[in-house]
mmCIF file of C-alpha atoms and ligand atoms in Angstrom:
data_model
loop_
_atom_site.group_PDB
_atom_site.id
_atom_site.type_symbol
_atom_site.label_atom_id
_atom_site.label_comp_id
_atom_site.label_asym_id
_atom_site.label_seq_id
_atom_site.Cartn_x
_atom_site.Cartn_y
_atom_site.Cartn_z
ATOM 1 C CA UNK A 28 -5.337 -5.534 -13.968
ATOM 2 C CA UNK A 29 -7.054 -9.318 -13.811
ATOM 3 C CA UNK A 30 -7.287 -10.708 -10.343
ATOM 4 C CA UNK A 31 -6.067 -14.147 -9.846
ATOM 5 C CA UNK A 32 -7.110 -15.049 -6.189
ATOM 6 C CA UNK A 33 -5.597 -18.465 -5.506
ATOM 7 C CA UNK A 34 -7.048 -18.751 -2.155
ATOM 8 C CA UNK A 35 -9.931 -20.993 -0.527
ATOM 9 C CA UNK A 36 -11.680 -17.786 1.218
ATOM 10 C CA UNK A 37 -11.559 -14.700 -0.764
ATOM 11 C CA UNK A 38 -15.178 -12.772 -0.734
ATOM 12 C CA UNK A 39 -15.805 -13.096 -4.419
ATOM 13 C CA UNK A 40 -14.043 -15.634 -5.858
ATOM 14 C CA UNK A 41 -12.770 -17.975 -3.176
ATOM 15 C CA UNK A 42 -11.815 -21.408 -3.987
ATOM 16 C CA UNK A 43 -12.614 -20.950 -7.655
ATOM 17 C CA UNK A 44 -9.004 -20.738 -9.108
ATOM 18 C CA UNK A 45 -7.131 -22.784 -6.400
ATOM 19 C CA UNK A 46 -5.641 -25.253 -8.598
ATOM 20 C CA UNK A 47 -2.829 -24.487 -10.753
ATOM 21 C CA UNK A 48 -4.467 -25.833 -13.814
ATOM 22 C CA UNK A 49 -7.871 -23.938 -13.246
ATOM 23 C CA UNK A 50 -5.754 -20.667 -12.337
ATOM 24 C CA UNK A 51 -3.845 -20.761 -15.442
ATOM 25 C CA UNK A 52 -7.229 -21.322 -17.628
ATOM 26 C CA UNK A 53 -8.564 -17.997 -16.107
ATOM 27 C CA UNK A 54 -5.734 -16.236 -16.229
ATOM 28 C CA UNK A 55 -5.498 -16.998 -19.992
ATOM 29 C CA UNK A 56 -9.411 -16.319 -20.196
ATOM 30 C CA UNK A 57 -8.685 -12.602 -18.505
ATOM 31 C CA UNK A 58 -5.961 -12.105 -20.852
ATOM 32 C CA UNK A 59 -8.287 -12.964 -23.862
ATOM 33 C CA UNK A 60 -10.693 -10.437 -22.697
ATOM 34 C CA UNK A 61 -8.228 -7.812 -22.478
ATOM 35 C CA UNK A 62 -6.274 -7.766 -19.090
ATOM 36 C CA UNK A 63 -2.973 -5.986 -19.447
ATOM 37 C CA UNK A 64 -1.752 -7.361 -16.084
ATOM 38 C CA UNK A 65 -2.560 -10.323 -13.854
ATOM 39 C CA UNK A 66 -2.521 -10.231 -10.092
ATOM 40 C CA UNK A 67 -1.882 -13.234 -8.190
ATOM 41 C CA UNK A 68 -2.770 -13.507 -4.399
ATOM 42 C CA UNK A 69 -2.361 -16.425 -2.100
ATOM 43 C CA UNK A 70 -4.002 -14.619 1.035
ATOM 44 C CA UNK A 71 -7.456 -13.383 1.247
ATOM 45 C CA UNK A 72 -7.642 -10.247 2.959
ATOM 46 C CA UNK A 73 -11.348 -9.732 3.753
ATOM 47 C CA UNK A 74 -12.435 -8.472 6.946
ATOM 48 C CA UNK A 75 -12.186 -11.522 9.578
ATOM 49 C CA UNK A 76 -9.891 -13.582 7.532
ATOM 50 C CA UNK A 77 -6.850 -15.370 9.148
ATOM 51 C CA UNK A 78 -3.594 -15.344 7.650
ATOM 52 C CA UNK A 79 -2.094 -18.682 5.868
ATOM 53 C CA UNK A 80 1.542 -19.466 6.851
ATOM 54 C CA UNK A 81 4.284 -18.274 4.664
ATOM 55 C CA UNK A 82 4.869 -21.785 3.298
ATOM 56 C CA UNK A 83 1.260 -22.200 2.301
ATOM 57 C CA UNK A 84 1.093 -18.682 0.694
ATOM 58 C CA UNK A 85 4.497 -19.847 -1.329
ATOM 59 C CA UNK A 86 2.845 -23.034 -2.168
ATOM 60 C CA UNK A 87 -0.449 -21.196 -3.504
ATOM 61 C CA UNK A 88 1.408 -18.644 -5.326
ATOM 62 C CA UNK A 89 4.458 -19.707 -6.937
ATOM 63 C CA UNK A 90 3.602 -22.583 -9.160
ATOM 64 C CA UNK A 91 0.883 -20.300 -10.701
ATOM 65 C CA UNK A 92 3.299 -17.174 -11.225
ATOM 66 C CA UNK A 93 5.435 -19.782 -13.000
ATOM 67 C CA UNK A 94 2.725 -21.176 -15.119
ATOM 68 C CA UNK A 95 1.581 -17.976 -16.105
ATOM 69 C CA UNK A 96 4.670 -16.342 -16.833
ATOM 70 C CA UNK A 97 4.682 -17.210 -20.599
ATOM 71 C CA UNK A 98 1.105 -15.674 -21.027
ATOM 72 C CA UNK A 99 2.701 -12.338 -22.341
ATOM 73 C CA UNK A 100 1.384 -10.006 -19.734
ATOM 74 C CA UNK A 101 3.270 -8.798 -16.650
ATOM 75 C CA UNK A 102 2.414 -10.440 -13.381
ATOM 76 C CA UNK A 103 1.810 -8.800 -10.252
ATOM 77 C CA UNK A 104 1.949 -10.538 -6.874
ATOM 78 C CA UNK A 105 -0.344 -9.575 -4.160
ATOM 79 C CA UNK A 106 1.416 -10.133 -0.997
ATOM 80 C CA UNK A 107 2.186 -8.447 2.194
ATOM 81 C CA UNK A 108 5.563 -11.001 2.866
ATOM 82 C CA UNK A 109 8.842 -10.033 1.687
ATOM 83 C CA UNK A 110 9.720 -13.759 1.346
ATOM 84 C CA UNK A 111 6.785 -14.360 -1.071
ATOM 85 C CA UNK A 112 7.699 -11.465 -2.912
ATOM 86 C CA UNK A 113 11.056 -12.479 -3.461
ATOM 87 C CA UNK A 114 10.435 -15.927 -4.703
ATOM 88 C CA UNK A 115 7.424 -14.799 -6.815
ATOM 89 C CA UNK A 116 10.027 -12.357 -8.249
ATOM 90 C CA UNK A 117 12.362 -15.174 -9.211
ATOM 91 C CA UNK A 118 9.253 -17.027 -10.844
ATOM 92 C CA UNK A 119 8.461 -14.149 -13.201
ATOM 93 C CA UNK A 120 6.342 -11.464 -11.337
ATOM 94 C CA UNK A 121 7.641 -7.973 -12.192
ATOM 95 C CA UNK A 122 5.186 -6.066 -9.903
ATOM 96 C CA UNK A 123 4.485 -6.348 -6.213
ATOM 97 C CA UNK A 124 1.282 -5.525 -4.922
ATOM 98 C CA UNK A 125 1.450 -5.037 -1.146
ATOM 99 C CA UNK A 126 -1.757 -3.913 0.547
ATOM 100 C CA UNK A 127 -0.040 -3.114 3.749
ATOM 101 C CA UNK A 128 2.227 -0.372 1.873
ATOM 102 C CA UNK A 129 4.922 -2.015 3.595
ATOM 103 C CA UNK A 130 3.654 -1.926 7.252
ATOM 104 C CA UNK A 131 2.957 -5.900 7.565
ATOM 105 C CA UNK A 132 6.652 -7.107 6.889
ATOM 106 C CA UNK A 133 9.618 -4.852 7.992
ATOM 107 C CA UNK A 134 11.739 -6.323 5.179
ATOM 108 C CA UNK A 135 9.510 -5.798 2.300
ATOM 109 C CA UNK A 136 10.670 -2.416 0.997
ATOM 110 C CA UNK A 137 14.267 -3.181 1.073
ATOM 111 C CA UNK A 138 13.503 -6.469 -0.666
ATOM 112 C CA UNK A 139 11.368 -4.655 -3.444
ATOM 113 C CA UNK A 140 14.314 -1.868 -3.616
ATOM 114 C CA UNK A 141 16.903 -4.777 -4.398
ATOM 115 C CA UNK A 142 15.154 -5.326 -7.569
ATOM 116 C CA UNK A 143 15.447 -2.047 -9.844
ATOM 117 C CA UNK A 144 13.196 -3.572 -12.584
ATOM 118 C CA UNK A 145 10.076 -4.501 -10.068
ATOM 119 C CA UNK A 146 7.007 -2.017 -9.467
ATOM 120 C CA UNK A 147 5.666 -1.607 -6.227
ATOM 121 C CA UNK A 148 1.841 -1.027 -5.344
ATOM 122 C CA UNK A 149 1.697 0.642 -1.871
ATOM 123 C CA UNK A 150 -1.698 0.607 -0.587
ATOM 124 C CA UNK A 151 -3.628 2.566 2.176
ATOM 125 C CA UNK A 152 -3.890 -0.103 5.212
ATOM 126 C CA UNK A 153 -4.152 -0.203 8.883
ATOM 127 C CA UNK A 154 -4.608 -3.536 10.406
ATOM 128 C CA UNK A 155 -4.923 -7.190 9.058
ATOM 129 C CA UNK A 156 -8.245 -8.457 8.020
ATOM 130 C CA UNK A 157 -9.035 -9.923 11.539
ATOM 131 C CA UNK A 158 -9.355 -6.577 12.957
ATOM 132 C CA UNK A 159 -9.365 -4.176 10.118
ATOM 133 C CA UNK A 160 -13.144 -2.869 10.309
ATOM 134 C CA UNK A 161 -12.325 -1.645 14.110
ATOM 135 C CA UNK A 162 -9.856 0.800 12.498
ATOM 136 C CA UNK A 163 -12.192 2.619 10.268
ATOM 137 C CA UNK A 164 -12.138 5.883 12.307
ATOM 138 C CA UNK A 165 -11.159 8.945 10.592
ATOM 139 C CA UNK A 166 -11.337 12.730 11.096
ATOM 140 C CA UNK A 167 -11.421 13.552 7.547
ATOM 141 C CA UNK A 168 -11.014 10.388 5.358
ATOM 142 C CA UNK A 169 -9.575 11.819 2.424
ATOM 143 C CA UNK A 170 -7.141 13.950 4.380
ATOM 144 C CA UNK A 171 -6.185 11.082 6.541
ATOM 145 C CA UNK A 172 -5.900 8.269 3.763
ATOM 146 C CA UNK A 173 -3.810 10.734 1.840
ATOM 147 C CA UNK A 174 -1.167 11.680 4.564
ATOM 148 C CA UNK A 175 -0.865 8.133 5.651
ATOM 149 C CA UNK A 176 -0.310 6.654 2.093
ATOM 150 C CA UNK A 177 2.275 9.330 1.424
ATOM 151 C CA UNK A 178 4.055 8.354 4.786
ATOM 152 C CA UNK A 179 4.171 4.869 3.089
ATOM 153 C CA UNK A 180 5.512 6.576 -0.344
ATOM 154 C CA UNK A 181 8.200 8.344 1.568
ATOM 155 C CA UNK A 182 9.432 5.241 3.340
ATOM 156 C CA UNK A 183 9.384 3.189 0.187
ATOM 157 C CA UNK A 184 11.321 6.178 -1.345
ATOM 158 C CA UNK A 185 13.487 6.283 1.591
ATOM 159 C CA UNK A 186 14.384 2.583 1.501
ATOM 160 C CA UNK A 187 15.652 3.146 -2.184
ATOM 161 C CA UNK A 188 12.324 2.387 -4.445
ATOM 162 C CA UNK A 189 12.261 4.759 -7.590
ATOM 163 C CA UNK A 190 9.792 7.331 -7.605
ATOM 164 C CA UNK A 191 8.512 5.964 -11.187
ATOM 165 C CA UNK A 192 8.315 2.321 -9.754
ATOM 166 C CA UNK A 193 5.580 3.221 -7.352
ATOM 167 C CA UNK A 194 2.079 2.992 -7.547
ATOM 168 C CA UNK A 195 -0.443 4.478 -5.176
ATOM 169 C CA UNK A 196 -3.560 2.707 -3.978
ATOM 170 C CA UNK A 197 -6.182 4.418 -1.833
ATOM 171 C CA UNK A 198 -7.349 0.749 -0.482
ATOM 172 C CA UNK A 199 -11.125 0.960 -0.936
ATOM 173 C CA UNK A 200 -12.875 -1.380 1.699
ATOM 174 C CA UNK A 201 -9.715 -1.607 3.920
ATOM 175 C CA UNK A 202 -10.720 -0.083 7.327
ATOM 176 C CA UNK A 203 -13.279 1.922 5.615
ATOM 177 C CA UNK A 204 -16.959 1.820 6.223
ATOM 178 C CA UNK A 205 -19.002 2.167 2.874
ATOM 179 C CA UNK A 206 -19.660 5.855 3.427
ATOM 180 C CA UNK A 207 -15.959 6.376 3.842
ATOM 181 C CA UNK A 208 -15.423 4.366 0.378
ATOM 182 C CA UNK A 209 -17.974 6.714 -1.287
ATOM 183 C CA UNK A 210 -16.135 9.971 0.426
ATOM 184 C CA UNK A 211 -12.907 8.546 -0.915
ATOM 185 C CA UNK A 212 -14.104 7.917 -4.473
ATOM 186 C CA UNK A 213 -15.950 11.169 -4.709
ATOM 187 C CA UNK A 214 -12.180 12.621 -4.217
ATOM 188 C CA UNK A 215 -10.527 9.828 -6.050
ATOM 189 C CA UNK A 216 -8.807 12.370 -8.452
ATOM 190 C CA UNK A 217 -6.864 13.889 -5.434
ATOM 191 C CA UNK A 218 -4.844 10.856 -5.513
ATOM 192 C CA UNK A 219 -3.255 11.501 -8.901
ATOM 193 C CA UNK A 220 -1.874 14.792 -7.857
ATOM 194 C CA UNK A 221 1.236 13.517 -6.502
ATOM 195 C CA UNK A 222 3.030 12.636 -9.492
ATOM 196 C CA UNK A 223 2.573 8.682 -9.076
ATOM 197 C CA UNK A 224 0.565 6.082 -10.993
ATOM 198 C CA UNK A 225 -2.628 5.235 -9.147
ATOM 199 C CA UNK A 226 -4.363 1.779 -9.003
ATOM 200 C CA UNK A 227 -8.002 1.437 -7.803
ATOM 201 C CA UNK A 228 -9.476 -1.853 -6.467
ATOM 202 C CA UNK A 229 -13.201 -1.553 -5.948
ATOM 203 C CA UNK A 230 -14.282 -4.680 -8.046
ATOM 204 C CA UNK A 231 -17.586 -6.215 -6.800
ATOM 205 C CA UNK A 232 -16.624 -4.636 -3.329
ATOM 206 C CA UNK A 233 -18.957 -4.555 -0.090
ATOM 207 C CA UNK A 234 -20.189 -0.749 -0.520
ATOM 208 C CA UNK A 235 -21.448 -1.791 -4.135
ATOM 209 C CA UNK A 236 -23.428 -4.696 -2.982
ATOM 210 C CA UNK A 237 -24.724 -2.228 -0.262
ATOM 211 C CA UNK A 238 -25.820 0.461 -2.656
ATOM 212 C CA UNK A 239 -27.769 -2.101 -4.745
ATOM 213 C CA UNK A 240 -29.046 -4.035 -1.651
ATOM 214 C CA UNK A 241 -32.725 -5.164 -2.185
ATOM 215 C CA UNK A 242 -34.688 -5.300 0.875
ATOM 216 C CA UNK A 243 -31.847 -4.723 3.145
ATOM 217 C CA UNK A 244 -29.911 -7.795 1.606
ATOM 218 C CA UNK A 245 -26.772 -6.606 -0.300
ATOM 219 C CA UNK A 246 -26.565 -7.686 -3.901
ATOM 220 C CA UNK A 247 -24.266 -10.660 -4.103
ATOM 221 C CA UNK A 248 -20.584 -10.398 -5.243
ATOM 222 C CA UNK A 249 -20.856 -11.688 -8.578
ATOM 223 C CA UNK A 250 -23.951 -9.304 -9.663
ATOM 224 C CA UNK A 251 -21.850 -6.309 -8.645
ATOM 225 C CA UNK A 252 -19.898 -5.783 -12.288
ATOM 226 C CA UNK A 253 -22.169 -3.362 -13.825
ATOM 227 C CA UNK A 254 -21.439 -1.038 -10.796
ATOM 228 C CA UNK A 255 -17.931 -1.867 -11.027
ATOM 229 C CA UNK A 256 -17.835 -0.780 -14.706
ATOM 230 C CA UNK A 257 -19.406 2.600 -13.920
ATOM 231 C CA UNK A 258 -16.532 3.379 -11.335
ATOM 232 C CA UNK A 259 -13.887 1.984 -13.880
ATOM 233 C CA UNK A 260 -15.532 4.392 -16.551
ATOM 234 C CA UNK A 261 -14.980 7.228 -13.731
ATOM 235 C CA UNK A 262 -11.411 5.860 -13.166
ATOM 236 C CA UNK A 263 -10.538 6.094 -16.781
ATOM 237 C CA UNK A 264 -11.798 9.546 -17.219
ATOM 238 C CA UNK A 265 -10.038 10.709 -14.070
ATOM 239 C CA UNK A 266 -6.445 9.238 -15.323
ATOM 240 C CA UNK A 267 -5.983 6.341 -12.872
ATOM 241 C CA UNK A 268 -3.416 3.932 -14.112
ATOM 242 C CA UNK A 269 -5.212 0.418 -13.527
ATOM 243 C CA UNK A 270 -8.128 -1.020 -11.995
ATOM 244 C CA UNK A 271 -7.854 -4.139 -10.303
ATOM 245 C CA UNK A 272 -10.780 -6.142 -11.474
ATOM 246 C CA UNK A 273 -12.459 -9.826 -11.421
ATOM 247 C CA UNK A 274 -14.327 -9.045 -14.691
ATOM 248 C CA UNK A 275 -12.243 -8.282 -17.400
ATOM 249 C CA UNK A 276 -14.123 -7.333 -20.425
ATOM 250 C CA UNK A 277 -16.913 -5.122 -19.289
ATOM 251 C CA UNK A 278 -13.930 -3.290 -17.904
ATOM 252 C CA UNK A 279 -11.866 -3.138 -20.971
ATOM 253 C CA UNK A 280 -14.762 -2.113 -22.898
ATOM 254 C CA UNK A 281 -15.449 0.975 -20.698
ATOM 255 C CA UNK A 282 -11.667 1.726 -20.778
ATOM 256 C CA UNK A 283 -11.805 1.616 -24.727
ATOM 257 C CA UNK A 284 -14.961 3.908 -24.680
ATOM 258 C CA UNK A 285 -13.207 6.686 -22.901
ATOM 259 C CA UNK A 286 -10.153 6.199 -24.736
ATOM 260 C CA UNK A 287 -11.980 6.863 -27.975
ATOM 261 C CA UNK A 288 -13.859 9.669 -26.540
ATOM 262 C CA UNK A 289 -10.424 11.188 -25.492
ATOM 263 C CA UNK A 290 -9.024 10.760 -28.803
ATOM 264 C CA UNK A 291 -12.161 12.396 -30.483
ATOM 265 C CA UNK A 292 -11.926 15.438 -28.067
ATOM 266 C CA UNK A 293 -8.378 15.822 -28.626
ATOM 267 C CA UNK A 294 -9.372 17.227 -32.036
ATOM 268 C CA UNK A 295 -11.046 20.141 -30.179
ATOM 269 C CA UNK A 296 -9.079 20.370 -26.953
ATOM 270 C CA UNK A 297 -11.586 21.496 -24.104
ATOM 271 C CA UNK A 298 -10.472 23.740 -21.607
ATOM 272 C CA UNK A 299 -9.148 22.113 -18.463
ATOM 273 C CA UNK A 300 -8.965 18.813 -19.606
ATOM 274 C CA UNK A 301 -6.276 16.737 -18.288
ATOM 275 C CA UNK A 302 -4.530 14.371 -20.939
ATOM 276 C CA UNK A 303 -2.791 12.140 -18.516
ATOM 277 C CA UNK A 304 -5.035 9.297 -18.274
ATOM 278 C CA UNK A 305 -2.937 6.161 -18.274
ATOM 279 C CA UNK A 306 -5.779 3.500 -18.435
ATOM 280 C CA UNK A 307 -6.793 5.339 -21.598
ATOM 281 C CA UNK A 308 -3.355 5.721 -23.249
ATOM 282 C CA UNK A 309 -0.664 8.233 -22.156
ATOM 283 C CA UNK A 310 1.186 7.548 -18.608
ATOM 284 C CA UNK A 311 0.746 9.869 -15.939
ATOM 285 C CA UNK A 312 3.937 9.586 -14.321
ATOM 286 C CA UNK A 313 6.967 11.704 -15.522
ATOM 287 C CA UNK A 314 9.490 8.683 -15.657
ATOM 288 C CA UNK A 315 7.905 6.320 -18.181
HETATM 289 N N1 LIG B 424 -8.207 -5.506 -2.489
HETATM 290 C C1 LIG B 424 -8.293 -6.881 -2.524
HETATM 291 C C2 LIG B 424 -7.064 -7.369 -2.672
HETATM 292 N N2 LIG B 424 -5.860 -6.956 -3.006
HETATM 293 N N3 LIG B 424 -4.982 -4.951 -3.737
HETATM 294 C C3 LIG B 424 -4.871 -3.618 -4.136
HETATM 295 N N4 LIG B 424 -3.805 -3.074 -4.604
HETATM 296 N N5 LIG B 424 -6.046 -3.117 -3.904
HETATM 297 C C4 LIG B 424 -7.171 -3.569 -3.651
HETATM 298 O O1 LIG B 424 -8.168 -2.814 -3.548
HETATM 299 C C5 LIG B 424 -7.091 -4.836 -3.314
HETATM 300 C C6 LIG B 424 -6.079 -5.519 -3.384
HETATM 301 C C7 LIG B 424 -9.359 -7.263 -1.840
HETATM 302 O O2 LIG B 424 -10.176 -7.937 -2.897
HETATM 303 P P1 LIG B 424 -10.450 -9.320 -3.345
HETATM 304 O O3 LIG B 424 -10.633 -10.156 -2.265
HETATM 305 O O4 LIG B 424 -11.438 -9.479 -4.060
HETATM 306 O O5 LIG B 424 -9.201 -9.678 -4.057
#
């Protein structure tokens, strides 16, 4: 899933693709590099960010969704607002990527449920960017995130979103410290046990910059792609459905390597191997 942030202030690519013309060029380049999906977002969710108005978000997102609808890959809209989701679906989006899992807007789940052919990504989330870091308190980060995410899953099902339309995302970097992100990733496979596709968004995130810091200074965002690729490889091995990424070519290569390895190992099945990986071929969810 290639990231197309049409925001002035995202942490890694803020402002770069803000004009529709540049956004379309970048989307095309990501498809050429092997992206299977494009995720268009008009609100920065980075810690400390302030929210745009609904009109401003619509103004950023909708012309870009319309313009890239002809590229031949599904479009996801990264929004917490039902109104933006509704208009973006009308403009050509077929996935709603809601980092709040329905918590930020009471109308979101019903809006998505009203479109039976639209997928819904529910991410683990506790609070908006302005206050999210203050919420990074857990007794057991894996157990707590799992419990809270499954509550959002249950809310989505209760609202009428079909189970096979749901994608779960642990929400790396959202109300989580660096250490908590690593603990979550160490147990990333556990999110796959619930029968839903899993999306992972670790691309260029701060915990990678901290890992690669020199003299106490985090590695800049645009130099975190190799570390991102290492995590993409692990995701592909685990059977994660998609990774949300700024840099596409290297991630695609990582996925191809794992897919090749899997097709090789299937000629001599290893005991305990789980073949359900979606990044690398077969879909993990029962319904599709
Ligand atoms: N992270 C960001 C934005 N949207 N959506 C999902 N589903 N998962 C994520 O981890 C996620 C997201 C923040 O990263 P960005 O500012 O680089 O887009």
